[in-house]
């Protein structure tokens, strides 16, 4: 009987001790990242993609991991500049308690618990960074304990871009600063380290689009040299399928996915907008160069945005000099008959020209058809005469201009039979199959819009890049022209009597080594 009593006493003592230990277990419920020891210049603010202007990080701290009351976990990304030493705080609660973490604000009361942490990568490998053991505090009667803001024990390597999909912190707790230590939970959140201090558009630091930060850090992870960082980012643009970070649909962002609506987009925020509709996830060359610019600016790199325009040998913008405009209009008149202008071959005074959305419109007499010459009507100062100013265009590959220069082409396939009617009722001869499958562009588009009066490139370290098409580097202007363009000229719109719309290309020149200067680079 005595032996049984002793045995029961030992078991009861063991159970009691176990229950006491269990009731004292603590677990992490919140982690905050603060601006680093080196100051706010090394703290990178992040904003949500698109039009919302919602900041994911605060001006100097981010609540990066939090256990919600329903058991779900809230995570937010954090970003630092390389060469910085992050500061981190945490909150813990006794198992079963339901307190809320509060900042002590100088009224901290030490408690009998201590905490420390090891920092790991997503595979659980230690990064050689730790949070030192430290006594926890509480505010008033609160049953939640705080690990007050503390710097990690080492810095992020200077000029080394890093990306951590899961920046893990393995928390430990103890009743003594010397241990023994027990598990208090592991937290994780996405963390970025930029190559250098970001370059901001203004004098003050401003939040960076999340996708721009993500793209740069993922592409250039572990790179330490400026050119290597840029090259790795450019390789992402070369894939022609860039996606917004955390896009549940995984859509590739587009370049001129919709030729009409894309022209209405105004800014990178539209390209990165997480919304349905063809007006979003779609951008022009301006937006794509802005995208590349902000992505490398976030890494502390910079370059030049270069505007591309066709211009005539005299140096004014536009392929069409006054003489060439006259020649072109004569060609138009001869192509469609000799009744377009009141005085034959007198394009300087086309008094029967109407305006449609600022473009001159010619009504073909007697046929019910119309021509729209894409340009503007201008008044010569001092003479009062009106003249047509034709907008110069260039044609991005691929086009079949095998019939030569200074003539019309029509993008018509072999199964199509389009009648373009002269004023006298005769048919205008059409040249078929001009527009072929073009260069691939962003969004994996294999035949994007290909007639432009301007374009935008990016210049970095003396070389040119075309992010819209994922092309580059190009050593000089001629290299870009040779790779991208098939011709210079303009186009007009033909509307037949039934209201069907057709586009006629007028090719002035094929690009060559002698006339590539027809393209002018502005911004260098």
Short mmCIF file of C-alpha atoms in Angstrom, two decimals:
data_model
loop_
_atom_site.label_atom_id
_atom_site.label_comp_id
_atom_site.label_asym_id
_atom_site.label_seq_id
_atom_site.Cartn_x
_atom_site.Cartn_y
_atom_site.Cartn_z
CA UNK A 1 0.00 0.00 0.00
CA UNK A 2 2.83 2.41 0.86
CA UNK A 3 4.56 1.60 -2.45
CA UNK A 4 1.30 2.36 -4.32
CA UNK A 5 0.93 5.66 -2.47
CA UNK A 6 4.49 6.68 -3.37
CA UNK A 7 3.93 5.72 -7.02
CA UNK A 8 0.68 7.72 -7.17
CA UNK A 9 2.41 10.68 -5.55
CA UNK A 10 5.18 10.64 -8.17
CA UNK A 11 2.63 10.47 -11.00
CA UNK A 12 0.59 13.31 -9.46
CA UNK A 13 3.72 15.43 -9.03
CA UNK A 14 4.70 14.81 -12.69
CA UNK A 15 1.23 15.75 -13.94
CA UNK A 16 1.18 18.86 -11.76
CA UNK A 17 4.57 20.01 -13.02
CA UNK A 18 3.54 19.30 -16.61
CA UNK A 19 0.39 21.34 -16.25
CA UNK A 20 2.32 24.20 -14.68
CA UNK A 21 4.78 24.25 -17.56
CA UNK A 22 1.98 24.04 -20.12
CA UNK A 23 0.06 26.94 -18.56
CA UNK A 24 3.19 29.06 -18.82
CA UNK A 25 3.89 28.37 -22.51
CA UNK A 26 4.02 31.51 -24.63
CA UNK A 27 3.65 31.93 -28.38
CA UNK A 28 4.32 34.76 -30.82
CA UNK A 29 1.29 36.68 -32.06
CA UNK A 30 2.78 39.71 -33.84
CA UNK A 31 6.04 40.88 -35.43
CA UNK A 32 6.88 44.40 -36.57
CA UNK A 33 9.83 45.58 -38.68
CA UNK A 34 11.18 49.08 -38.09
CA UNK A 35 13.44 51.43 -40.02
CA UNK A 36 17.01 50.21 -39.59
CA UNK A 37 19.79 51.39 -37.33
CA UNK A 38 21.29 53.32 -40.26
CA UNK A 39 18.22 55.56 -40.60
CA UNK A 40 15.21 56.19 -42.84
CA UNK A 41 17.40 56.44 -45.97
CA UNK A 42 17.73 52.67 -45.70
CA UNK A 43 14.01 52.02 -45.25
CA UNK A 44 12.06 51.33 -48.47
CA UNK A 45 8.35 52.06 -48.56
CA UNK A 46 6.05 49.84 -50.66
CA UNK A 47 2.67 50.63 -52.16
CA UNK A 48 -0.02 48.46 -53.67
CA UNK A 49 -0.01 48.14 -57.44
CA UNK A 50 -2.49 50.13 -59.49
CA UNK A 51 -4.66 53.12 -58.75
CA UNK A 52 -5.44 52.61 -55.06
CA UNK A 53 -2.35 54.41 -53.70
CA UNK A 54 -2.54 52.15 -50.64
CA UNK A 55 0.77 51.88 -48.79
CA UNK A 56 1.66 48.38 -47.67
CA UNK A 57 4.44 49.64 -45.43
CA UNK A 58 4.38 52.60 -43.10
CA UNK A 59 6.69 55.63 -43.11
CA UNK A 60 9.01 53.94 -40.61
CA UNK A 61 7.60 50.53 -39.63
CA UNK A 62 5.51 47.65 -40.93
CA UNK A 63 3.31 45.18 -39.09
CA UNK A 64 4.64 42.29 -41.13
CA UNK A 65 3.12 39.25 -39.36
CA UNK A 66 0.06 39.06 -37.11
CA UNK A 67 -2.08 36.22 -35.79
CA UNK A 68 -5.72 37.29 -36.02
CA UNK A 69 -8.36 36.31 -33.47
CA UNK A 70 -9.94 33.89 -35.97
CA UNK A 71 -6.67 32.02 -36.40
CA UNK A 72 -5.82 33.54 -39.78
CA UNK A 73 -2.47 35.24 -40.33
CA UNK A 74 -1.91 38.67 -41.87
CA UNK A 75 1.40 39.20 -43.69
CA UNK A 76 2.93 42.26 -45.32
CA UNK A 77 6.16 42.74 -47.25
CA UNK A 78 9.15 44.64 -45.88
CA UNK A 79 12.07 46.24 -47.74
CA UNK A 80 15.49 47.56 -46.75
CA UNK A 81 18.51 48.95 -48.57
CA UNK A 82 21.61 46.76 -48.58
CA UNK A 83 24.12 47.69 -45.88
CA UNK A 84 21.39 48.18 -43.28
CA UNK A 85 20.63 46.58 -39.92
CA UNK A 86 16.89 45.89 -39.47
CA UNK A 87 15.17 46.44 -36.14
CA UNK A 88 12.39 44.09 -35.07
CA UNK A 89 9.86 43.84 -32.26
CA UNK A 90 7.41 41.11 -31.30
CA UNK A 91 4.48 40.33 -29.04
CA UNK A 92 3.79 37.07 -27.21
CA UNK A 93 0.86 35.73 -25.25
CA UNK A 94 0.38 32.99 -22.66
CA UNK A 95 -1.35 30.00 -24.21
CA UNK A 96 -5.09 30.43 -23.87
CA UNK A 97 -5.01 34.17 -23.16
CA UNK A 98 -6.72 36.66 -25.44
CA UNK A 99 -4.90 39.90 -24.82
CA UNK A 100 -3.94 42.53 -27.36
CA UNK A 101 -0.40 43.71 -27.87
CA UNK A 102 0.20 47.35 -26.91
CA UNK A 103 3.26 49.49 -27.07
CA UNK A 104 4.73 50.01 -23.62
CA UNK A 105 5.57 53.68 -24.27
CA UNK A 106 8.01 53.95 -21.38
CA UNK A 107 5.68 52.23 -18.91
CA UNK A 108 7.09 48.76 -19.47
CA UNK A 109 6.95 46.35 -16.57
CA UNK A 110 9.48 43.49 -16.81
CA UNK A 111 8.02 40.00 -16.58
CA UNK A 112 9.62 36.64 -15.83
CA UNK A 113 9.85 35.61 -19.47
CA UNK A 114 12.72 36.06 -21.94
CA UNK A 115 12.80 35.66 -25.73
CA UNK A 116 15.32 35.45 -28.56
CA UNK A 117 15.25 34.40 -32.21
CA UNK A 118 17.23 32.86 -35.05
CA UNK A 119 16.63 34.13 -38.58
CA UNK A 120 16.31 31.54 -41.36
CA UNK A 121 15.70 31.45 -45.08
CA UNK A 122 12.63 29.77 -46.61
CA UNK A 123 14.39 26.38 -46.46
CA UNK A 124 15.14 26.74 -42.75
CA UNK A 125 18.83 27.47 -43.24
CA UNK A 126 20.24 29.97 -40.70
CA UNK A 127 21.25 33.30 -42.24
CA UNK A 128 23.79 34.11 -39.55
CA UNK A 129 21.43 36.71 -38.11
CA UNK A 130 19.96 36.63 -34.64
CA UNK A 131 17.82 38.65 -32.28
CA UNK A 132 19.55 38.57 -28.86
CA UNK A 133 17.95 37.18 -25.73
CA UNK A 134 15.98 39.86 -23.96
CA UNK A 135 13.56 40.16 -21.06
CA UNK A 136 9.95 40.69 -22.07
CA UNK A 137 7.78 43.47 -20.69
CA UNK A 138 4.09 44.16 -20.33
CA UNK A 139 1.86 47.19 -20.01
CA UNK A 140 -0.28 47.32 -16.87
CA UNK A 141 -2.25 44.13 -16.28
CA UNK A 142 -2.05 43.10 -19.92
CA UNK A 143 -1.36 39.39 -20.40
CA UNK A 144 0.51 40.01 -23.65
CA UNK A 145 4.25 40.46 -23.40
CA UNK A 146 6.50 42.49 -25.66
CA UNK A 147 9.95 41.99 -27.09
CA UNK A 148 10.81 45.66 -27.49
CA UNK A 149 12.43 46.84 -30.72
CA UNK A 150 15.88 45.35 -31.17
CA UNK A 151 18.47 45.35 -33.98
CA UNK A 152 19.50 42.05 -35.51
CA UNK A 153 23.11 41.02 -34.92
CA UNK A 154 24.42 41.59 -38.49
CA UNK A 155 23.75 43.77 -41.52
CA UNK A 156 22.54 42.94 -45.01
CA UNK A 157 25.64 42.84 -47.21
CA UNK A 158 26.40 46.16 -48.91
CA UNK A 159 25.34 46.42 -52.61
CA UNK A 160 23.93 42.89 -52.66
CA UNK A 161 20.37 42.57 -53.89
CA UNK A 162 18.37 39.98 -51.94
CA UNK A 163 14.93 38.47 -52.10
CA UNK A 164 13.37 36.34 -49.36
CA UNK A 165 10.01 34.84 -50.19
CA UNK A 166 9.92 33.70 -46.56
CA UNK A 167 12.12 35.62 -44.17
CA UNK A 168 11.66 33.27 -41.22
CA UNK A 169 12.14 34.15 -37.57
CA UNK A 170 12.30 31.18 -35.20
CA UNK A 171 11.30 32.51 -31.76
CA UNK A 172 12.32 30.89 -28.46
CA UNK A 173 11.22 31.63 -24.92
CA UNK A 174 12.59 30.89 -21.47
CA UNK A 175 12.13 31.73 -17.80
CA UNK A 176 15.81 32.66 -17.64
CA UNK A 177 18.06 34.72 -19.87
CA UNK A 178 20.38 31.69 -19.97
CA UNK A 179 17.65 29.18 -20.91
CA UNK A 180 16.73 26.43 -21.28
CA UNK A 181 14.87 27.65 -24.40
CA UNK A 182 11.61 26.37 -25.80
CA UNK A 183 9.83 26.99 -29.09
CA UNK A 184 7.56 30.05 -29.23
CA UNK A 185 6.61 29.75 -32.92
CA UNK A 186 8.04 30.72 -36.28
CA UNK A 187 6.92 33.74 -38.26
CA UNK A 188 7.63 34.52 -41.90
CA UNK A 189 7.01 37.32 -44.37
CA UNK A 190 8.34 38.50 -47.72
CA UNK A 191 11.45 40.67 -47.45
CA UNK A 192 13.37 42.64 -50.09
CA UNK A 193 16.87 44.11 -49.99
CA UNK A 194 17.66 46.63 -52.73
CA UNK A 195 21.05 46.92 -54.40
CA UNK A 196 21.45 50.57 -53.34
CA UNK A 197 19.34 53.45 -52.09
CA UNK A 198 16.35 53.91 -54.41
CA UNK A 199 16.23 56.89 -56.72
CA UNK A 200 13.00 58.79 -56.23
CA UNK A 201 11.27 61.11 -58.73
CA UNK A 202 11.18 63.97 -56.21
CA UNK A 203 13.26 65.21 -53.32
CA UNK A 204 11.42 63.04 -50.79
CA UNK A 205 11.24 59.28 -50.52
CA UNK A 206 7.97 57.90 -51.88
CA UNK A 207 6.46 54.40 -51.90
CA UNK A 208 7.45 52.08 -54.77
CA UNK A 209 4.98 49.88 -56.63
CA UNK A 210 5.14 46.40 -55.15
CA UNK A 211 5.60 44.67 -58.52
CA UNK A 212 8.54 46.94 -59.44
CA UNK A 213 10.29 46.10 -56.17
CA UNK A 214 9.46 42.40 -56.47
CA UNK A 215 10.59 42.13 -60.09
CA UNK A 216 13.94 43.81 -59.46
CA UNK A 217 14.84 41.90 -56.30
CA UNK A 218 13.78 38.50 -57.64
CA UNK A 219 15.58 38.97 -60.95
CA UNK A 220 18.80 40.35 -59.42
CA UNK A 221 18.86 38.21 -56.28
CA UNK A 222 22.46 37.88 -55.00
CA UNK A 223 23.87 40.25 -57.65
CA UNK A 224 26.42 42.83 -56.46
CA UNK A 225 27.42 44.78 -59.62
CA UNK A 226 25.32 47.55 -61.18
CA UNK A 227 25.47 46.17 -64.72
CA UNK A 228 24.62 42.64 -63.56
CA UNK A 229 21.60 43.94 -61.65
CA UNK A 230 20.37 45.78 -64.75
CA UNK A 231 21.06 42.84 -67.08
CA UNK A 232 19.10 40.43 -64.90
CA UNK A 233 16.13 42.81 -64.76
CA UNK A 234 16.27 43.30 -68.54
CA UNK A 235 16.17 39.52 -68.96
CA UNK A 236 12.80 39.52 -67.21
CA UNK A 237 11.47 42.03 -69.73
CA UNK A 238 12.86 39.82 -72.50
CA UNK A 239 10.51 37.01 -71.43
CA UNK A 240 7.59 39.17 -72.64
CA UNK A 241 5.45 37.76 -69.85
CA UNK A 242 5.76 39.92 -66.75
CA UNK A 243 3.08 39.37 -64.13
CA UNK A 244 1.98 41.47 -61.20
CA UNK A 245 3.18 40.15 -57.88
CA UNK A 246 0.52 37.95 -56.26
CA UNK A 247 -1.81 38.18 -59.27
CA UNK A 248 -4.22 35.27 -58.67
CA UNK A 249 -4.97 35.01 -62.41
CA UNK A 250 -1.31 35.08 -63.47
CA UNK A 251 -1.91 37.35 -66.45
CA UNK A 252 0.95 38.65 -68.56
CA UNK A 253 0.91 42.44 -68.71
CA UNK A 254 0.30 43.65 -72.28
CA UNK A 255 1.73 46.14 -74.73
CA UNK A 256 -1.06 47.55 -76.89
CA UNK A 257 -3.26 44.57 -76.14
CA UNK A 258 -6.15 46.72 -77.33
CA UNK A 259 -4.97 49.26 -79.96
CA UNK A 260 -7.89 51.60 -79.23
CA UNK A 261 -8.23 51.51 -75.44
CA UNK A 262 -4.49 51.35 -74.83
CA UNK A 263 -4.15 54.86 -76.23
CA UNK A 264 -6.35 56.06 -73.38
CA UNK A 265 -4.03 54.74 -70.68
CA UNK A 266 -2.03 57.40 -68.91
CA UNK A 267 0.56 56.11 -66.48
CA UNK A 268 2.20 53.07 -64.98
CA UNK A 269 -0.62 52.74 -62.45
CA UNK A 270 -2.99 51.66 -65.25
CA UNK A 271 -0.59 49.00 -66.50
CA UNK A 272 -0.33 47.61 -62.95
CA UNK A 273 -4.00 47.98 -62.03
CA UNK A 274 -5.47 44.77 -60.65
CA UNK A 275 -8.85 45.02 -62.33
CA UNK A 276 -10.79 43.48 -65.16
CA UNK A 277 -11.19 45.09 -68.54
CA UNK A 278 -8.88 45.75 -71.47
CA UNK A 279 -8.09 49.26 -70.24
CA UNK A 280 -5.98 47.69 -67.49
CA UNK A 281 -2.99 45.34 -67.49
CA UNK A 282 -2.19 47.08 -70.76
CA UNK A 283 0.16 49.92 -71.60
CA UNK A 284 1.88 51.90 -74.32
CA UNK A 285 5.60 52.32 -74.79
CA UNK A 286 5.49 55.17 -72.24
CA UNK A 287 4.13 52.91 -69.52
CA UNK A 288 6.57 50.11 -70.31
CA UNK A 289 9.57 52.41 -70.14
CA UNK A 290 8.19 53.88 -66.89
CA UNK A 291 7.90 50.30 -65.62
CA UNK A 292 11.55 49.56 -66.39
CA UNK A 293 12.57 52.94 -64.97
CA UNK A 294 10.84 52.46 -61.62
CA UNK A 295 12.11 48.88 -61.37
CA UNK A 296 15.77 49.87 -61.74
CA UNK A 297 15.30 53.10 -59.75
CA UNK A 298 14.17 50.93 -56.84
CA UNK A 299 17.60 49.27 -57.04
CA UNK A 300 19.40 52.61 -57.05
CA UNK A 301 20.15 52.52 -60.80
CA UNK A 302 19.21 55.18 -63.33
CA UNK A 303 19.23 55.84 -67.06
CA UNK A 304 17.55 57.99 -69.73
CA UNK A 305 14.18 57.77 -71.39
CA UNK A 306 14.65 58.33 -75.13
CA UNK A 307 11.78 59.52 -77.34
CA UNK A 308 11.90 58.21 -80.90
CA UNK A 309 10.47 60.29 -83.75
CA UNK A 310 10.61 60.09 -87.53
CA UNK A 311 12.00 63.28 -89.04
CA UNK A 312 13.11 64.66 -92.39
CA UNK A 313 16.72 65.30 -93.40
CA UNK A 314 16.31 69.03 -92.80
CA UNK A 315 15.91 68.27 -89.11
CA UNK A 316 12.27 69.13 -88.44
CA UNK A 317 10.07 66.48 -86.88
CA UNK A 318 8.32 64.31 -89.43
CA UNK A 319 9.35 62.37 -92.50
CA UNK A 320 7.35 64.79 -94.62
CA UNK A 321 8.97 68.02 -95.72
CA UNK A 322 6.70 70.46 -97.57
CA UNK A 323 7.91 69.07 -100.88
CA UNK A 324 7.31 65.48 -99.83
CA UNK A 325 3.84 66.34 -98.51
CA UNK A 326 2.99 67.82 -101.90
CA UNK A 327 4.27 64.67 -103.59
CA UNK A 328 2.27 62.45 -101.26
CA UNK A 329 -0.97 64.34 -101.82
CA UNK A 330 -0.45 64.17 -105.56
CA UNK A 331 -0.02 60.41 -105.19
CA UNK A 332 -3.25 60.25 -103.19
CA UNK A 333 -5.09 62.19 -105.84
CA UNK A 334 -3.75 60.10 -108.69
CA UNK A 335 -4.50 56.90 -106.79
CA UNK A 336 -8.13 57.83 -106.25
CA UNK A 337 -8.73 59.99 -109.33
CA UNK A 338 -8.21 63.63 -110.26
CA UNK A 339 -11.23 65.16 -108.52
CA UNK A 340 -10.08 65.15 -104.89
CA UNK A 341 -8.97 68.77 -104.78
CA UNK A 342 -10.73 71.82 -106.30
CA UNK A 343 -7.62 72.64 -108.31
CA UNK A 344 -5.93 69.45 -109.57
CA UNK A 345 -2.60 68.77 -107.91
CA UNK A 346 -2.95 71.76 -105.58
CA UNK A 347 -2.81 70.23 -102.09
CA UNK A 348 -1.89 73.59 -100.49
CA UNK A 349 -5.48 74.79 -100.76
CA UNK A 350 -7.82 71.82 -100.32
CA UNK A 351 -10.96 73.83 -99.66
CA UNK A 352 -13.23 70.78 -99.81
CA UNK A 353 -11.39 69.13 -96.91
CA UNK A 354 -13.49 68.57 -93.80
CA UNK A 355 -12.23 67.75 -90.32
CA UNK A 356 -13.01 64.58 -88.42
CA UNK A 357 -11.38 64.35 -84.97
CA UNK A 358 -8.73 66.83 -86.17
CA UNK A 359 -7.92 64.71 -89.24
CA UNK A 360 -8.64 65.98 -92.77
CA UNK A 361 -11.43 64.12 -94.57
CA UNK A 362 -11.81 63.96 -98.34
CA UNK A 363 -15.19 63.03 -99.78
CA UNK A 364 -14.82 61.08 -103.00
CA UNK A 365 -17.31 62.78 -105.36
CA UNK A 366 -20.10 60.63 -106.63
CA UNK A 367 -19.03 57.46 -104.85
CA UNK A 368 -20.18 57.96 -101.27
CA UNK A 369 -16.69 56.96 -100.11
CA UNK A 370 -14.38 58.99 -97.89
CA UNK A 371 -10.67 59.25 -97.25
CA UNK A 372 -9.18 60.37 -93.94
CA UNK A 373 -5.67 61.77 -94.22
CA UNK A 374 -4.16 61.42 -90.76
CA UNK A 375 -2.66 64.80 -90.04
CA UNK A 376 -3.76 68.32 -89.23
CA UNK A 377 -4.80 71.47 -91.06
CA UNK A 378 -2.38 74.30 -90.42
CA UNK A 379 -2.43 77.97 -91.40
CA UNK A 380 0.73 79.49 -92.76
CA UNK A 381 1.29 82.73 -90.87
CA UNK A 382 1.26 85.74 -93.15
CA UNK A 383 -0.38 84.01 -96.12
CA UNK A 384 -3.67 82.81 -94.73
CA UNK A 385 -3.40 79.66 -96.84
CA UNK A 386 -4.42 76.39 -95.33
CA UNK A 387 -2.22 73.36 -95.83
CA UNK A 388 -2.29 69.75 -94.81
CA UNK A 389 0.41 68.68 -92.38
CA UNK A 390 0.68 64.94 -92.70
CA UNK A 391 1.73 62.97 -89.64
CA UNK A 392 4.86 60.90 -90.23
CA UNK A 393 4.81 57.23 -89.27
CA UNK A 394 7.16 54.31 -89.03
CA UNK A 395 6.21 50.68 -89.49
CA UNK A 396 7.39 48.07 -86.98
CA UNK A 397 8.25 44.67 -88.43
CA UNK A 398 6.99 42.70 -90.23
CA UNK A 399 5.61 44.19 -93.42
CA UNK A 400 5.91 42.99 -96.99
CA UNK A 401 7.01 46.09 -98.89
CA UNK A 402 8.52 44.11 -101.74
CA UNK A 403 6.89 46.31 -104.38
CA UNK A 404 9.21 49.16 -103.48
CA UNK A 405 9.02 52.72 -102.18
CA UNK A 406 6.68 55.68 -102.77
CA UNK A 407 3.50 53.70 -103.31
CA UNK A 408 0.42 52.39 -101.54
CA UNK A 409 0.00 49.04 -99.84
CA UNK A 410 -3.17 47.55 -98.46
CA UNK A 411 -3.26 45.00 -95.66
CA UNK A 412 -5.52 42.50 -97.37
CA UNK A 413 -5.33 38.73 -97.14
CA UNK A 414 -5.67 36.45 -100.11
CA UNK A 415 -9.26 35.46 -99.30
CA UNK A 416 -10.46 39.04 -99.08
CA UNK A 417 -11.89 40.96 -102.03
CA UNK A 418 -12.11 44.68 -101.26
CA UNK A 419 -13.23 47.13 -103.90
CA UNK A 420 -11.81 50.63 -103.55
CA UNK A 421 -13.87 52.76 -105.90
CA UNK A 422 -12.61 55.79 -107.82
CA UNK A 423 -14.89 58.81 -108.22
CA UNK A 424 -15.54 57.67 -111.80
CA UNK A 425 -16.64 54.27 -110.57
CA UNK A 426 -13.50 52.41 -111.55
CA UNK A 427 -11.67 50.22 -109.08
CA UNK A 428 -8.37 51.15 -107.47
CA UNK A 429 -5.75 48.44 -107.70
CA UNK A 430 -4.82 47.03 -104.28
CA UNK A 431 -1.56 45.48 -103.19
CA UNK A 432 -2.20 42.46 -100.97
CA UNK A 433 -0.61 40.90 -97.92
CA UNK A 434 1.42 43.85 -96.67
CA UNK A 435 0.95 43.26 -92.95
CA UNK A 436 2.58 40.04 -91.80
CA UNK A 437 2.97 38.46 -88.36
CA UNK A 438 4.92 41.06 -86.42
CA UNK A 439 7.55 41.12 -83.72
CA UNK A 440 6.40 39.65 -80.43
CA UNK A 441 5.63 42.18 -77.71
CA UNK A 442 4.84 42.17 -73.99
CA UNK A 443 1.95 39.90 -73.14
CA UNK A 444 3.25 37.26 -75.56
CA UNK A 445 1.46 39.12 -78.35
CA UNK A 446 2.69 37.79 -81.68
CA UNK A 447 1.23 40.50 -83.90
CA UNK A 448 0.82 43.76 -81.96
CA UNK A 449 -0.13 47.17 -83.26
CA UNK A 450 2.68 48.27 -85.56
CA UNK A 451 2.12 51.78 -86.98
CA UNK A 452 3.45 54.62 -84.81
CA UNK A 453 4.35 58.28 -85.01
CA UNK A 454 6.59 58.00 -81.93
CA UNK A 455 8.07 55.48 -79.54
CA UNK A 456 10.02 55.46 -76.26
CA UNK A 457 13.26 53.60 -75.51
CA UNK A 458 15.51 53.40 -72.48
CA UNK A 459 19.24 54.09 -72.44
CA UNK A 460 21.48 52.58 -69.79
CA UNK A 461 25.26 52.68 -69.70
CA UNK A 462 25.50 53.80 -73.33
CA UNK A 463 23.18 51.15 -74.79
CA UNK A 464 19.53 51.23 -75.84
CA UNK A 465 16.71 48.97 -74.68
CA UNK A 466 13.13 48.55 -75.90
CA UNK A 467 11.10 47.11 -72.99
CA UNK A 468 7.85 47.14 -74.99
CA UNK A 469 9.20 44.39 -77.21
CA UNK A 470 11.66 42.92 -74.69
CA UNK A 471 14.55 43.82 -77.01
CA UNK A 472 18.06 45.10 -76.40
CA UNK A 473 20.70 46.03 -75.82
CA UNK A 474 21.31 47.97 -79.04
CA UNK A 475 24.68 49.62 -79.44
CA UNK A 476 23.36 52.53 -81.53
CA UNK A 477 20.41 53.99 -83.39
CA UNK A 478 21.02 52.05 -86.57
CA UNK A 479 21.01 48.74 -84.68
CA UNK A 480 17.56 49.49 -83.28
CA UNK A 481 16.19 50.64 -86.66
CA UNK A 482 17.57 47.56 -88.39
CA UNK A 483 16.07 45.22 -85.78
CA UNK A 484 12.68 46.86 -85.35
CA UNK A 485 11.58 48.82 -88.43
CA UNK A 486 10.46 47.96 -91.96
CA UNK A 487 9.74 51.41 -93.34
CA UNK A 488 8.82 55.09 -93.02
CA UNK A 489 5.78 56.86 -94.43
CA UNK A 490 2.17 57.32 -93.34
CA UNK A 491 -1.28 55.85 -93.86
CA UNK A 492 -4.79 56.93 -94.70
CA UNK A 493 -8.21 55.52 -93.93
CA UNK A 494 -10.58 54.55 -96.72
CA UNK A 495 -14.29 54.27 -95.87
CA UNK A 496 -16.31 52.65 -98.63
CA UNK A 497 -19.92 53.53 -99.49
CA UNK A 498 -21.15 50.78 -97.18
CA UNK A 499 -19.20 52.29 -94.25
CA UNK A 500 -16.51 49.60 -94.05
CA UNK A 501 -13.10 50.91 -92.95
CA UNK A 502 -9.78 50.03 -94.57
CA UNK A 503 -6.26 51.32 -93.95
CA UNK A 504 -3.93 52.09 -96.82
CA UNK A 505 -0.21 52.31 -96.14
CA UNK A 506 1.86 54.81 -98.12
CA UNK A 507 5.46 53.72 -97.94
CA UNK A 508 7.98 56.48 -98.56
CA UNK A 509 11.24 54.69 -97.75
CA UNK A 510 12.63 51.37 -96.72
CA UNK A 511 15.18 51.63 -93.88
CA UNK A 512 18.79 51.36 -94.93
CA UNK A 513 22.24 52.21 -93.65
CA UNK A 514 22.02 55.50 -95.55
CA UNK A 515 18.66 56.77 -94.27
CA UNK A 516 18.41 55.44 -90.70
CA UNK A 517 18.86 59.08 -89.61
CA UNK A 518 15.20 59.47 -90.58
CA UNK A 519 14.66 58.38 -86.97
CA UNK A 520 15.57 60.97 -84.37
CA UNK A 521 16.41 60.13 -80.74
CA UNK A 522 15.39 62.88 -78.30
CA UNK A 523 16.49 63.02 -74.66
CA UNK A 524 20.15 62.11 -74.90
#
